[in-house]
mmCIF file of C-alpha atoms and ligand atoms in Angstrom:
data_model
loop_
_atom_site.group_PDB
_atom_site.id
_atom_site.type_symbol
_atom_site.label_atom_id
_atom_site.label_comp_id
_atom_site.label_asym_id
_atom_site.label_seq_id
_atom_site.Cartn_x
_atom_site.Cartn_y
_atom_site.Cartn_z
ATOM 1 C CA MET A 1 28.305 15.827 -48.601
ATOM 2 C CA LEU A 2 28.105 19.441 -47.562
ATOM 3 C CA LEU A 3 30.490 20.725 -44.870
ATOM 4 C CA ARG A 4 29.569 24.026 -43.140
ATOM 5 C CA TYR A 5 31.554 26.065 -40.626
ATOM 6 C CA PRO A 6 31.975 29.662 -39.562
ATOM 7 C CA ALA A 7 34.728 31.426 -41.435
ATOM 8 C CA TYR A 8 36.843 31.814 -38.271
ATOM 9 C CA PHE A 9 36.792 28.070 -37.593
ATOM 10 C CA GLU A 10 40.057 27.346 -39.401
ATOM 11 C CA ASP A 11 41.822 30.281 -37.757
ATOM 12 C CA PHE A 12 41.710 28.785 -34.285
ATOM 13 C CA ARG A 13 45.098 28.173 -32.650
ATOM 14 C CA CYS A 14 45.553 27.059 -29.032
ATOM 15 C CA ILE A 15 47.348 29.795 -27.080
ATOM 16 C CA ALA A 16 48.722 27.255 -24.562
ATOM 17 C CA ALA A 17 50.721 29.078 -21.866
ATOM 18 C CA ALA A 18 48.863 32.343 -22.573
ATOM 19 C CA CYS A 19 45.484 30.705 -21.926
ATOM 20 C CA PRO A 20 43.735 32.293 -18.901
ATOM 21 C CA ASP A 21 42.017 28.965 -18.184
ATOM 22 C CA SER A 22 43.007 25.633 -19.662
ATOM 23 C CA CYS A 23 41.276 22.592 -21.004
ATOM 24 C CA CYS A 24 44.003 20.680 -19.081
ATOM 25 C CA LYS A 25 42.493 21.921 -15.785
ATOM 26 C CA GLU A 26 39.674 20.302 -13.843
ATOM 27 C CA TRP A 27 38.385 18.043 -16.601
ATOM 28 C CA GLU A 28 39.229 14.382 -16.672
ATOM 29 C CA VAL A 29 40.152 13.606 -20.288
ATOM 30 C CA LEU A 30 38.276 10.766 -22.015
ATOM 31 C CA VAL A 31 40.972 8.764 -23.818
ATOM 32 C CA ASP A 32 39.835 6.813 -26.904
ATOM 33 C CA ASP A 33 40.678 3.128 -27.027
ATOM 34 C CA ALA A 34 43.359 3.448 -29.714
ATOM 35 C CA ALA A 35 45.261 6.139 -27.797
ATOM 36 C CA ALA A 36 44.852 4.256 -24.506
ATOM 37 C CA ALA A 37 46.345 1.136 -26.115
ATOM 38 C CA ALA A 38 49.293 3.134 -27.471
ATOM 39 C CA TYR A 39 49.896 4.876 -24.134
ATOM 40 C CA ARG A 40 49.780 1.594 -22.238
ATOM 41 C CA LYS A 41 52.579 0.069 -24.246
ATOM 42 C CA LEU A 42 54.696 3.214 -24.518
ATOM 43 C CA GLU A 43 58.214 2.707 -23.117
ATOM 44 C CA GLY A 44 60.196 5.098 -20.957
ATOM 45 C CA PRO A 45 59.275 7.595 -18.210
ATOM 46 C CA LEU A 46 56.384 9.092 -20.188
ATOM 47 C CA GLY A 47 54.857 5.641 -20.677
ATOM 48 C CA ASP A 48 55.338 4.915 -16.952
ATOM 49 C CA ASP A 49 53.535 8.139 -16.062
ATOM 50 C CA LEU A 50 50.700 7.492 -18.506
ATOM 51 C CA ARG A 51 50.158 3.966 -17.130
ATOM 52 C CA ARG A 52 50.107 5.326 -13.606
ATOM 53 C CA HIS A 53 47.411 7.859 -14.348
ATOM 54 C CA LEU A 54 45.226 6.037 -16.883
ATOM 55 C CA TYR A 55 42.198 4.307 -15.462
ATOM 56 C CA ARG A 56 39.103 2.650 -16.776
ATOM 57 C CA ASP A 57 35.639 3.464 -15.407
ATOM 58 C CA GLU A 58 32.798 1.012 -14.856
ATOM 59 C CA GLU A 59 31.578 1.568 -18.395
ATOM 60 C CA GLY A 60 34.925 0.567 -19.870
ATOM 61 C CA ASP A 61 35.982 4.075 -20.899
ATOM 62 C CA TRP A 62 39.597 5.197 -20.356
ATOM 63 C CA TYR A 63 40.373 8.438 -18.567
ATOM 64 C CA LEU A 64 43.463 10.290 -17.414
ATOM 65 C CA ARG A 65 43.167 10.967 -13.724
ATOM 66 C CA ILE A 66 43.361 14.589 -12.573
ATOM 67 C CA VAL A 67 46.356 15.348 -10.334
ATOM 68 C CA ASP A 68 46.401 18.565 -8.289
ATOM 69 C CA GLY A 69 43.515 19.893 -10.391
ATOM 70 C CA ARG A 70 45.260 19.345 -13.722
ATOM 71 C CA CYS A 71 45.957 16.728 -16.353
ATOM 72 C CA PRO A 72 49.142 14.917 -15.245
ATOM 73 C CA MET A 73 50.565 15.479 -18.736
ATOM 74 C CA TRP A 74 50.397 19.288 -18.386
ATOM 75 C CA ARG A 75 53.721 21.130 -18.175
ATOM 76 C CA ALA A 76 54.351 24.393 -16.359
ATOM 77 C CA ASP A 77 54.820 26.131 -19.737
ATOM 78 C CA GLY A 78 51.213 25.207 -20.646
ATOM 79 C CA LEU A 79 52.219 22.568 -23.189
ATOM 80 C CA CYS A 80 51.345 18.890 -23.136
ATOM 81 C CA ARG A 81 54.073 16.273 -22.490
ATOM 82 C CA ILE A 82 52.515 13.869 -24.968
ATOM 83 C CA GLN A 83 52.455 16.453 -27.725
ATOM 84 C CA ALA A 84 55.952 17.672 -26.905
ATOM 85 C CA HIS A 85 57.500 14.168 -26.956
ATOM 86 C CA LEU A 86 55.405 12.352 -29.540
ATOM 87 C CA GLY A 87 53.787 15.023 -31.653
ATOM 88 C CA HIS A 88 50.172 16.212 -32.192
ATOM 89 C CA ASP A 89 49.071 12.952 -33.750
ATOM 90 C CA ALA A 90 49.818 11.049 -30.547
ATOM 91 C CA LEU A 91 47.172 13.026 -28.624
ATOM 92 C CA CYS A 92 43.932 11.251 -27.847
ATOM 93 C CA GLN A 93 40.890 12.204 -29.935
ATOM 94 C CA THR A 94 39.476 14.471 -27.208
ATOM 95 C CA CYS A 95 42.645 16.587 -27.100
ATOM 96 C CA ARG A 96 43.141 16.565 -30.870
ATOM 97 C CA ASP A 97 39.593 17.899 -31.361
ATOM 98 C CA PHE A 98 39.016 20.371 -28.535
ATOM 99 C CA PRO A 99 37.651 23.012 -28.880
ATOM 100 C CA ARG A 100 36.459 21.995 -32.357
ATOM 101 C CA LEU A 101 32.887 20.710 -32.506
ATOM 102 C CA THR A 102 31.540 18.412 -35.176
ATOM 103 C CA HIS A 103 27.817 17.782 -35.712
ATOM 104 C CA ASP A 104 27.316 15.073 -38.276
ATOM 105 C CA TYR A 105 23.783 14.945 -39.718
ATOM 106 C CA GLY A 106 24.545 12.260 -42.280
ATOM 107 C CA SER A 107 24.038 14.192 -45.477
ATOM 108 C CA PHE A 108 25.808 17.277 -44.121
ATOM 109 C CA VAL A 109 28.223 18.184 -41.338
ATOM 110 C CA GLU A 110 28.469 21.405 -39.326
ATOM 111 C CA ARG A 111 31.543 22.389 -37.405
ATOM 112 C CA GLY A 112 32.169 25.098 -34.827
ATOM 113 C CA LEU A 113 34.202 26.140 -31.821
ATOM 114 C CA GLU A 114 33.335 25.484 -28.200
ATOM 115 C CA LEU A 115 32.745 28.543 -25.992
ATOM 116 C CA SER A 116 34.358 26.760 -23.038
ATOM 117 C CA CYS A 117 37.825 27.471 -24.513
ATOM 118 C CA PRO A 118 38.816 31.100 -23.718
ATOM 119 C CA GLU A 119 40.546 31.596 -27.078
ATOM 120 C CA ALA A 120 37.546 30.165 -28.920
ATOM 121 C CA ALA A 121 35.264 32.404 -26.837
ATOM 122 C CA ARG A 122 37.323 35.457 -27.798
ATOM 123 C CA ILE A 123 37.059 34.533 -31.478
ATOM 124 C CA ILE A 124 33.326 33.823 -31.274
ATOM 125 C CA PHE A 125 32.520 37.135 -29.555
ATOM 126 C CA GLU A 126 34.826 39.160 -31.829
ATOM 127 C CA ASN A 127 33.210 37.721 -34.969
ATOM 128 C CA PRO A 128 29.452 37.808 -34.339
ATOM 129 C CA ASP A 129 28.625 38.183 -38.034
ATOM 130 C CA ALA A 130 31.208 35.773 -39.436
ATOM 131 C CA PRO A 131 29.947 34.259 -42.694
ATOM 132 C CA TRP A 132 29.553 30.528 -42.963
ATOM 133 C CA VAL A 133 31.748 28.631 -45.364
ATOM 134 C CA GLU A 134 30.163 25.795 -47.347
ATOM 135 C CA ARG A 135 31.985 23.232 -49.407
ATOM 136 C CA GLU A 136 31.467 19.753 -50.784
ATOM 137 C CA VAL A 137 33.533 16.995 -49.196
ATOM 138 C CA SER A 138 33.579 13.260 -49.700
ATOM 139 C CA GLY A 139 31.721 10.904 -47.390
ATOM 140 C CA GLY A 140 28.321 11.121 -45.770
ATOM 141 C CA ASP A 141 25.634 8.662 -44.794
ATOM 142 C CA GLU A 142 21.951 8.196 -45.458
ATOM 143 C CA PRO A 143 20.264 10.286 -42.698
ATOM 144 C CA ASP A 144 18.250 8.327 -40.164
ATOM 145 C CA TYR A 145 15.755 11.185 -39.806
ATOM 146 C CA ASP A 146 12.995 12.498 -42.009
ATOM 147 C CA PRO A 147 14.522 15.124 -44.358
ATOM 148 C CA VAL A 148 11.261 17.115 -44.147
ATOM 149 C CA ASP A 149 11.803 17.568 -40.400
ATOM 150 C CA MET A 150 15.387 18.713 -40.991
ATOM 151 C CA GLN A 151 14.205 21.196 -43.577
ATOM 152 C CA ILE A 152 11.724 22.614 -41.082
ATOM 153 C CA LEU A 153 14.497 22.955 -38.517
ATOM 154 C CA LEU A 154 16.908 24.567 -40.989
ATOM 155 C CA GLU A 155 14.333 27.152 -42.128
ATOM 156 C CA ALA A 156 13.193 27.884 -38.561
ATOM 157 C CA ARG A 157 16.810 28.290 -37.460
ATOM 158 C CA GLU A 158 17.270 31.017 -40.055
ATOM 159 C CA VAL A 159 14.233 32.873 -38.692
ATOM 160 C CA MET A 160 15.540 32.490 -35.139
ATOM 161 C CA LEU A 161 18.994 33.795 -36.073
ATOM 162 C CA THR A 162 17.367 36.802 -37.784
ATOM 163 C CA ILE A 163 15.270 37.540 -34.683
ATOM 164 C CA LEU A 164 18.383 37.444 -32.511
ATOM 165 C CA ALA A 165 20.433 39.638 -34.860
ATOM 166 C CA ASP A 166 17.752 42.309 -35.224
ATOM 167 C CA ALA A 167 19.450 45.292 -33.630
ATOM 168 C CA THR A 168 16.423 47.560 -34.244
ATOM 169 C CA ARG A 169 15.045 46.082 -31.007
ATOM 170 C CA PRO A 170 16.655 46.099 -27.562
ATOM 171 C CA VAL A 171 18.498 42.830 -26.920
ATOM 172 C CA GLN A 172 16.056 41.874 -24.129
ATOM 173 C CA GLU A 173 13.143 42.108 -26.566
ATOM 174 C CA SER A 174 14.960 40.006 -29.112
ATOM 175 C CA LEU A 175 15.505 37.334 -26.448
ATOM 176 C CA ALA A 176 11.816 37.484 -25.427
ATOM 177 C CA LEU A 177 10.777 37.064 -29.080
ATOM 178 C CA ALA A 178 13.250 34.211 -29.410
ATOM 179 C CA LEU A 179 11.615 32.430 -26.492
ATOM 180 C CA LEU A 180 8.158 32.737 -28.044
ATOM 181 C CA TYR A 181 9.421 31.852 -31.511
ATOM 182 C CA GLY A 182 10.725 28.630 -30.025
ATOM 183 C CA TYR A 183 7.099 27.592 -29.483
ATOM 184 C CA GLN A 184 6.173 28.518 -33.037
ATOM 185 C CA ALA A 185 9.006 26.475 -34.466
ATOM 186 C CA GLN A 186 8.124 23.611 -32.155
ATOM 187 C CA SER A 187 4.588 23.693 -33.482
ATOM 188 C CA ALA A 188 5.848 23.536 -37.066
ATOM 189 C CA LEU A 189 8.171 20.651 -36.190
ATOM 190 C CA ASP A 190 5.250 18.821 -34.550
ATOM 191 C CA GLY A 191 3.217 19.175 -37.746
ATOM 192 C CA GLY A 192 0.945 21.962 -36.444
ATOM 193 C CA GLU A 193 0.195 25.427 -37.690
ATOM 194 C CA SER A 194 2.823 28.114 -37.402
ATOM 195 C CA SER A 195 2.233 31.806 -38.045
ATOM 196 C CA TRP A 196 4.762 34.291 -36.707
ATOM 197 C CA ASP A 197 3.706 37.799 -35.882
ATOM 198 C CA PRO A 198 6.472 39.555 -33.914
ATOM 199 C CA SER A 199 4.216 42.444 -32.787
ATOM 200 C CA ALA A 200 1.546 40.107 -31.453
ATOM 201 C CA ALA A 201 4.240 37.951 -29.868
ATOM 202 C CA MET A 202 5.780 40.954 -28.102
ATOM 203 C CA ALA A 203 2.425 42.039 -26.718
ATOM 204 C CA PHE A 204 1.786 38.479 -25.499
ATOM 205 C CA ALA A 205 5.242 38.355 -23.901
ATOM 206 C CA ARG A 206 4.642 41.597 -22.029
ATOM 207 C CA GLY A 207 1.354 40.267 -20.704
ATOM 208 C CA LEU A 208 2.951 37.018 -19.551
ATOM 209 C CA ALA A 209 6.037 38.509 -17.874
ATOM 210 C CA LYS A 210 6.112 38.448 -14.071
ATOM 211 C CA PRO A 211 8.620 40.508 -12.056
ATOM 212 C CA TYR A 212 11.450 38.192 -11.175
ATOM 213 C CA GLY A 213 15.037 38.545 -9.951
ATOM 214 C CA GLY A 214 17.958 36.364 -10.856
ATOM 215 C CA SER A 215 18.623 34.621 -7.529
ATOM 216 C CA GLU A 216 16.134 31.794 -8.111
ATOM 217 C CA LEU A 217 17.672 31.192 -11.518
ATOM 218 C CA ALA A 218 21.172 31.078 -10.011
ATOM 219 C CA ALA A 219 19.856 28.648 -7.367
ATOM 220 C CA PHE A 220 18.715 26.329 -10.127
ATOM 221 C CA TYR A 221 22.270 26.205 -11.522
ATOM 222 C CA MET A 222 23.638 25.716 -7.993
ATOM 223 C CA ASP A 223 21.737 22.398 -7.926
ATOM 224 C CA LEU A 224 23.532 21.135 -11.045
ATOM 225 C CA GLU A 225 26.939 19.470 -11.020
ATOM 226 C CA ILE A 226 29.613 22.085 -10.312
ATOM 227 C CA LEU A 227 33.181 21.599 -11.514
ATOM 228 C CA THR A 228 35.080 24.598 -10.206
ATOM 229 C CA ASP A 229 35.054 26.718 -7.045
ATOM 230 C CA ALA A 230 35.173 29.782 -9.284
ATOM 231 C CA TRP A 231 31.749 28.913 -10.724
ATOM 232 C CA ARG A 232 30.269 28.151 -7.309
ATOM 233 C CA HIS A 233 31.563 31.471 -6.053
ATOM 234 C CA ARG A 234 30.047 33.313 -9.050
ATOM 235 C CA LEU A 235 26.685 31.683 -8.446
ATOM 236 C CA GLU A 236 26.780 32.480 -4.714
ATOM 237 C CA LEU A 237 27.944 36.066 -5.121
ATOM 238 C CA PRO A 238 26.830 37.435 -8.483
ATOM 239 C CA ALA A 239 28.447 40.715 -9.511
ATOM 240 C CA GLY A 240 25.085 42.118 -10.668
ATOM 241 C CA ALA A 241 23.210 42.492 -13.902
ATOM 242 C CA GLY A 242 24.051 46.023 -15.038
ATOM 243 C CA GLN A 243 23.159 47.320 -18.461
ATOM 244 C CA TRP A 244 21.904 44.997 -21.161
ATOM 245 C CA ASP A 245 24.911 43.974 -23.189
ATOM 246 C CA THR A 246 24.313 43.499 -26.919
ATOM 247 C CA ARG A 247 26.876 40.645 -26.902
ATOM 248 C CA LEU A 248 24.118 38.537 -25.394
ATOM 249 C CA ARG A 249 22.856 38.344 -28.982
ATOM 250 C CA THR A 250 26.106 36.639 -29.933
ATOM 251 C CA LEU A 251 25.808 34.242 -27.008
ATOM 252 C CA ALA A 252 22.265 33.329 -28.018
ATOM 253 C CA ARG A 253 23.173 32.948 -31.700
ATOM 254 C CA TYR A 254 26.089 30.701 -30.714
ATOM 255 C CA GLY A 255 23.636 28.575 -28.688
ATOM 256 C CA VAL A 256 21.241 28.351 -31.631
ATOM 257 C CA GLN A 257 23.988 27.325 -34.016
ATOM 258 C CA ARG A 258 25.174 24.729 -31.545
ATOM 259 C CA TYR A 259 21.901 23.187 -30.289
ATOM 260 C CA TRP A 260 19.016 23.916 -32.641
ATOM 261 C CA LEU A 261 19.459 21.081 -35.145
ATOM 262 C CA GLN A 262 19.982 18.586 -32.316
ATOM 263 C CA ALA A 263 16.223 18.676 -31.926
ATOM 264 C CA ILE A 264 16.144 16.296 -34.891
ATOM 265 C CA SER A 265 16.939 13.509 -32.415
ATOM 266 C CA ASP A 266 14.275 14.201 -29.784
ATOM 267 C CA PHE A 267 11.994 16.919 -31.258
ATOM 268 C CA ASP A 268 12.606 19.191 -28.309
ATOM 269 C CA LEU A 269 13.101 22.731 -29.563
ATOM 270 C CA VAL A 270 11.364 24.537 -26.680
ATOM 271 C CA GLY A 271 13.713 23.012 -24.127
ATOM 272 C CA ARG A 272 16.765 24.087 -26.113
ATOM 273 C CA VAL A 273 15.466 27.625 -26.659
ATOM 274 C CA LYS A 274 14.765 27.972 -22.941
ATOM 275 C CA MET A 275 18.257 26.688 -22.162
ATOM 276 C CA ILE A 276 19.749 29.320 -24.510
ATOM 277 C CA VAL A 277 17.653 32.212 -23.157
ATOM 278 C CA ALA A 278 18.272 31.116 -19.544
ATOM 279 C CA ALA A 279 22.017 31.037 -20.282
ATOM 280 C CA CYS A 280 21.880 34.635 -21.467
ATOM 281 C CA LEU A 281 19.957 35.669 -18.351
ATOM 282 C CA LEU A 282 22.310 33.837 -16.045
ATOM 283 C CA VAL A 283 25.431 35.285 -17.638
ATOM 284 C CA ARG A 284 23.916 38.755 -17.298
ATOM 285 C CA HIS A 285 22.895 38.109 -13.666
ATOM 286 C CA LEU A 286 26.373 36.868 -12.765
ATOM 287 C CA GLY A 287 27.967 39.942 -14.263
ATOM 288 C CA GLY A 288 31.733 40.490 -14.583
ATOM 289 C CA ASP A 289 33.409 40.333 -17.950
ATOM 290 C CA LEU A 290 30.739 38.905 -20.230
ATOM 291 C CA VAL A 291 33.076 36.814 -22.383
ATOM 292 C CA GLU A 292 34.786 35.335 -19.328
ATOM 293 C CA THR A 293 31.484 34.620 -17.600
ATOM 294 C CA ALA A 294 30.079 33.002 -20.751
ATOM 295 C CA GLN A 295 33.229 30.857 -21.111
ATOM 296 C CA LEU A 296 32.938 29.715 -17.490
ATOM 297 C CA TYR A 297 29.234 28.959 -18.019
ATOM 298 C CA ALA A 298 30.088 26.851 -21.061
ATOM 299 C CA LYS A 299 32.818 24.955 -19.242
ATOM 300 C CA GLU A 300 30.439 24.092 -16.401
ATOM 301 C CA ILE A 301 27.314 23.405 -18.398
ATOM 302 C CA GLU A 302 27.946 22.652 -22.068
ATOM 303 C CA ASN A 303 30.734 20.164 -21.466
ATOM 304 C CA ASN A 304 28.692 18.226 -18.940
ATOM 305 C CA ASP A 305 25.956 16.143 -20.592
ATOM 306 C CA ASP A 306 24.250 15.579 -17.233
ATOM 307 C CA ASN A 307 23.932 19.314 -16.738
ATOM 308 C CA VAL A 308 22.583 19.880 -20.236
ATOM 309 C CA ASP A 309 20.043 17.060 -19.727
ATOM 310 C CA ALA A 310 19.029 18.526 -16.342
ATOM 311 C CA ILE A 311 18.344 21.928 -17.954
ATOM 312 C CA LEU A 312 16.373 20.411 -20.839
ATOM 313 C CA GLU A 313 14.258 18.541 -18.266
ATOM 314 C CA GLY A 314 14.036 21.596 -15.995
ATOM 315 C CA ALA A 315 12.715 23.663 -18.920
ATOM 316 C CA TYR A 316 9.435 21.834 -18.387
ATOM 317 C CA SER A 317 9.499 21.132 -14.657
ATOM 318 C CA SER A 318 11.521 23.733 -12.765
ATOM 319 C CA PRO A 319 9.745 26.725 -11.208
ATOM 320 C CA ALA A 320 12.901 28.731 -11.982
ATOM 321 C CA LEU A 321 12.541 28.251 -15.727
ATOM 322 C CA THR A 322 8.902 29.125 -16.376
ATOM 323 C CA ASP A 323 8.150 31.342 -19.358
ATOM 324 C CA GLU A 324 6.620 33.944 -17.004
ATOM 325 C CA LYS A 325 9.830 34.215 -15.026
ATOM 326 C CA LEU A 326 12.234 34.171 -17.981
ATOM 327 C CA LEU A 327 10.119 36.842 -19.681
ATOM 328 C CA GLY A 328 9.944 38.732 -16.366
ATOM 329 C CA MET A 329 13.748 38.852 -16.192
ATOM 330 C CA LEU A 330 13.807 40.130 -19.768
ATOM 331 C CA LEU A 331 10.971 42.634 -19.793
ATOM 332 C CA ARG A 332 10.239 43.775 -16.210
HETATM 333 S S1 LIG B 401 41.301 26.003 -23.354
HETATM 334 FE FE1 LIG B 401 41.688 26.462 -25.551
HETATM 335 S S2 LIG B 401 43.381 27.988 -25.618
HETATM 336 FE FE2 LIG B 401 43.282 27.097 -23.530
HETATM 337 S S3 LIG B 401 44.773 25.418 -23.522
HETATM 338 FE FE3 LIG B 401 42.790 24.500 -24.118
HETATM 339 S S4 LIG B 401 42.613 24.592 -26.371
HETATM 340 FE FE4 LIG B 401 44.308 25.957 -25.727
#
């Protein structure tokens, strides 16, 4: 089986107390059954604390309850009590993995880092052109999808990444082309014709674009689930768009690497491309430090399946996410 990951993947180290945010804040941690069983029979004060804060939801999943906005196992020095007392292997799967992502496609696996971790975000934005490492590992399963569809997605993803990396165009044009290429790739995936002419696509995009500000887009995100007051405040009082920042290419390429192949499960490429382009536009509209804004976006949106689903649905139904308006924010 082939394993693929960006070269920086293995360099990630949690910066714990130096982290400007923390994965131990705000999120309730999903505790896998094996870890929950071990915690529930652990003796001593740590076991007592774990039993006090562990709870099971109506679906039977175990969680550690948030206390004063943080995981109750968090120490003032930024370290975790479980890790400090019992070692890394005693952490639950969620905490052992974060911010490492694994996408298992049966015959191959892709790994990456999550933007919602500030240290991972720093690494991602500082290494926009990091090569991908490929190596054979044991394991793998027979894919439950048609390999022809996956091949179409893989080839189309390369085209999309090239469009987004093309620095001969302004970043806003690259994003506009990316949006239209999403329809081309969708057509190919659906078994239709696909012919990509960037010049014709750019002319079409300019004709479609309608003048449009960012407040309606921000209002769309206000209607999603909001985790932190910081995010609500950013949506209510954006710092302003400013110049186009070429790091939006990196944000979009990260989104493509993370979400594109997931269309193998539902055949929805257009929704994912609109989600990626809208993320770039929102991050620009909110302003501030781009890396910090993108990290906050990821924490609020990417780690909440309900929010991701709402955007994928909104891509087809929300007046805030029409092609005319997204292109308008890019080109007008
Ligand atoms: S968010 Fe990242 S750097 Fe911060 S504490 Fe969690 S894993 Fe460490």
